[in-house]
Short mmCIF file of C-alpha atoms in Angstrom, two decimals:
data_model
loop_
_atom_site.label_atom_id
_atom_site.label_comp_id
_atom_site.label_asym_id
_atom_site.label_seq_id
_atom_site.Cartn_x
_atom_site.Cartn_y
_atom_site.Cartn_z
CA UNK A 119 135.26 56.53 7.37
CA UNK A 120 133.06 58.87 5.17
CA UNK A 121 134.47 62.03 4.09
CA UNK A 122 132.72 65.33 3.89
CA UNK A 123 133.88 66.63 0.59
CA UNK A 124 134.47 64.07 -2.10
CA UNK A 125 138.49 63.75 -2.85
CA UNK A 126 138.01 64.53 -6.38
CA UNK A 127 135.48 66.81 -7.44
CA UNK A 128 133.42 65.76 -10.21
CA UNK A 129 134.63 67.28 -13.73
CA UNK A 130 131.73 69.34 -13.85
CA UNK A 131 131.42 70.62 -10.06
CA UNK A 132 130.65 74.15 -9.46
CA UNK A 133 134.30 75.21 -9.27
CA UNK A 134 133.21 78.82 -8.71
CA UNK A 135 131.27 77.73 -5.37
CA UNK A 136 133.91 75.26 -4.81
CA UNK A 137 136.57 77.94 -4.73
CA UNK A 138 134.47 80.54 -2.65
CA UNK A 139 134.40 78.48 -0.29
CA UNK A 140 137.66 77.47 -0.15
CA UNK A 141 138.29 81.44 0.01
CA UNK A 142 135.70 81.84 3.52
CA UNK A 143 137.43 79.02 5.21
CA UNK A 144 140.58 81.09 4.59
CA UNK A 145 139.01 83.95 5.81
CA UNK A 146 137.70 82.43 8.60
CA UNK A 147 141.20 80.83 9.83
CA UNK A 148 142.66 84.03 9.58
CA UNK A 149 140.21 85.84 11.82
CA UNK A 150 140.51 83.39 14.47
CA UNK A 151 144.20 83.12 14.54
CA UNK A 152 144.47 87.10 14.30
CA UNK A 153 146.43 86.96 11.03
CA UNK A 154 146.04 89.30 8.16
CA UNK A 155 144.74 88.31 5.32
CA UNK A 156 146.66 91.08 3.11
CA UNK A 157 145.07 91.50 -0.81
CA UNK A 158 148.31 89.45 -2.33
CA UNK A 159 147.79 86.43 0.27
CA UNK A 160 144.34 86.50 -1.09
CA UNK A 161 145.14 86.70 -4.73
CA UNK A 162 147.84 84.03 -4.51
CA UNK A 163 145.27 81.39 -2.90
CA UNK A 164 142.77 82.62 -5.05
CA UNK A 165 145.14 81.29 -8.18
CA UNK A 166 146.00 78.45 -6.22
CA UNK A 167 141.90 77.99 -6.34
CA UNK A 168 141.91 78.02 -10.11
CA UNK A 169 141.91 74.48 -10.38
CA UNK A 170 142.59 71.44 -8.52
CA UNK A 171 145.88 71.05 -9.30
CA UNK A 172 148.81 72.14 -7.77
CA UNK A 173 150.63 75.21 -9.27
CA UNK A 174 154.73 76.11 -8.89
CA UNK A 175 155.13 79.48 -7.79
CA UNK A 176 155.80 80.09 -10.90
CA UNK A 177 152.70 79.30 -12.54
CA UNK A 178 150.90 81.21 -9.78
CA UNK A 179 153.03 84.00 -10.48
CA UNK A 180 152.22 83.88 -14.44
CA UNK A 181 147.74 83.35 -13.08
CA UNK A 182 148.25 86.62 -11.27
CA UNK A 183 149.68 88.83 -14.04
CA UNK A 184 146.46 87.68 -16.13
CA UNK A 185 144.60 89.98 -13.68
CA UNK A 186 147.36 92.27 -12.03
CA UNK A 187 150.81 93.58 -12.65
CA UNK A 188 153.28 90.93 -12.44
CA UNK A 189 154.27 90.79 -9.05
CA UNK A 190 157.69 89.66 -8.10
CA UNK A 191 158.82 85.74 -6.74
CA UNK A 192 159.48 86.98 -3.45
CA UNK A 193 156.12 88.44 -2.87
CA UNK A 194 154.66 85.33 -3.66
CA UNK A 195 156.95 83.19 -2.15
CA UNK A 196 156.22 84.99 1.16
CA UNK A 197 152.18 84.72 0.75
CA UNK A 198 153.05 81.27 -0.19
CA UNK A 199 155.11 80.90 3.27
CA UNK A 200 152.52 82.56 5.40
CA UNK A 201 149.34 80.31 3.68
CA UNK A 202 151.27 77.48 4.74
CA UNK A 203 152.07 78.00 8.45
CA UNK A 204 148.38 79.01 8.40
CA UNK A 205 147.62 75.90 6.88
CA UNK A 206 145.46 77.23 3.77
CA UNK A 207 148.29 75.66 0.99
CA UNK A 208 149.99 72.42 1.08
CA UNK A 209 153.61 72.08 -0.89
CA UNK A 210 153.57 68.56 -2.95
CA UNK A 211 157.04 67.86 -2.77
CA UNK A 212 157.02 65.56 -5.23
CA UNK A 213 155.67 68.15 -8.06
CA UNK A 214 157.33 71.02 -6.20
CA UNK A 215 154.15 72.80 -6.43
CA UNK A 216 151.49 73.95 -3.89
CA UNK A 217 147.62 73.48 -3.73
CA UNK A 218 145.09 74.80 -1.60
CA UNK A 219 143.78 73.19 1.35
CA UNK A 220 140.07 73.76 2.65
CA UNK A 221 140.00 71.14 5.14
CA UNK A 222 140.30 71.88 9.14
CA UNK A 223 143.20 69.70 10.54
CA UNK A 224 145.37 70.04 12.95
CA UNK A 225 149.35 70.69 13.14
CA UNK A 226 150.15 66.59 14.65
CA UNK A 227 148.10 65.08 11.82
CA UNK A 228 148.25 62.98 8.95
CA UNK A 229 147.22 63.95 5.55
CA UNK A 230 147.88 61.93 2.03
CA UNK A 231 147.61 63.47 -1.31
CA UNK A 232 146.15 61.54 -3.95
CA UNK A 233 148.01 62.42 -6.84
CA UNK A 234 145.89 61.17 -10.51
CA UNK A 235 148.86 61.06 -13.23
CA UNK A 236 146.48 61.39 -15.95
CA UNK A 237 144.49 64.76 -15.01
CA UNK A 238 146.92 66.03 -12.26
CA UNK A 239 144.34 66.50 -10.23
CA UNK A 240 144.93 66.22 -6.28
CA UNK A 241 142.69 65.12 -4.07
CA UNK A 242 143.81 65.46 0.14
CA UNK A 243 142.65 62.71 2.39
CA UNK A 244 142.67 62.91 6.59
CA UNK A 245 144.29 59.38 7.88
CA UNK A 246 142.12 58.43 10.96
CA UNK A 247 144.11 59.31 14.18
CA UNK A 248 143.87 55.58 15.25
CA UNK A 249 145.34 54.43 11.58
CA UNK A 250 147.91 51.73 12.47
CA UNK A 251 150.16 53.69 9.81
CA UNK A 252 149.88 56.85 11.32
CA UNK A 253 150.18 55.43 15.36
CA UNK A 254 153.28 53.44 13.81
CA UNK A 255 155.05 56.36 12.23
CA UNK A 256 154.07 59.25 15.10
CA UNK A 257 155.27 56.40 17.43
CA UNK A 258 158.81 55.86 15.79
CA UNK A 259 159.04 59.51 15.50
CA UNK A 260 158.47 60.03 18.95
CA UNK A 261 160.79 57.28 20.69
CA UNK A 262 163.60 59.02 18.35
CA UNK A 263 163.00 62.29 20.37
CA UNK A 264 161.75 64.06 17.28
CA UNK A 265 158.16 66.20 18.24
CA UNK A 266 156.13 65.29 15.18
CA UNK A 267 153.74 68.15 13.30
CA UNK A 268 151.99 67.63 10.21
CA UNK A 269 152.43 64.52 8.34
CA UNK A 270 152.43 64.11 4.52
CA UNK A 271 152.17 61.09 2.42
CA UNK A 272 151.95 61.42 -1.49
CA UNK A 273 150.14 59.12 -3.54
CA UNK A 274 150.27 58.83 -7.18
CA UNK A 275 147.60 56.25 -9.60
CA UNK A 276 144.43 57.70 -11.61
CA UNK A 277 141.57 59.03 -10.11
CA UNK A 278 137.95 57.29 -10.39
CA UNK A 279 137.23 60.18 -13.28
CA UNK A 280 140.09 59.26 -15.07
CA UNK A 281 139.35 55.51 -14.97
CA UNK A 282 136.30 56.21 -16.62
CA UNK A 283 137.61 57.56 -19.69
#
């Protein structure tokens, strides 16, 4: 399987490009699903675009008041809400922190997060449909009556840039 993007960007990507992107794919899944893309939804993924690391709402509430007036947790915590249902943001449960997600999946399927404990740095991967981890998990899910959505697995190690060093 050959993916698209590379998982981790090299250190010295073009970030700016990298997040602009990131920004018309948002814009463009909004527009087709007939959602508003209000100017707070777009200024909390834009902080969430800052880097490739996830941020607590928190620290996306502290990269907005750089530029803005600090805006309250609820406000955020709502665009944070509505760019996941959307799926623009992922949560990492196990950094309780969110990161922004540029890739075009759908609601049944079955993501990891690579998760580099050096840099922090978090890089999303697509298991294949036909994955005998994914088929075994949707297929316990399903014989238990539960109606599976999206599926998250979190990996942590050191990324190939990280190695390096």
């Amino acid at each position: 399987m050959s993916l698209a993007k590379p998982t981790f960007p090299a250190p010295d990507h073009d970030h700016s490009r990298c997040a602009a992107d990131a920004m018309a794919h948002a814009e463009q899944v909004c527009a087709r699903r007939g959602q508003k893309f209000t100017p707070i939804r777009r200024q909390v993924l834009q902080a969430l675009l800052s880097s490739h690391r996830p941020l607590g709402a928190y620290e996306v509430i502290d990269e907005l008041a750089k530029t803005m007036p600090r805006p309250a947790p609820i406000t955020v915590y709502r665009a944070l809400d509505f760019l996941m249902e959307n799926g623009l943001v992922h949560r990492i449960e196990s950094r309780n922190a969110f990161l922004a997600c540029a890739h075009d999946h759908d609601e049944a399927s079955m993501v990891a997060f690579l998760i580099c404990d050096h840099c922090g740095s978090v890089g999303e991967i697509p298991a294949a449909p036909a994955a005998p981890v994914a088929q075994s998990l949707t297929a316990a899910a399903r014989a238990s009556g539960f109606i599976p959505k999206l599926s998250v697995v979190e990996i942590a190690g050191t990324c190939a840039h990280c190695q390096k060093t």
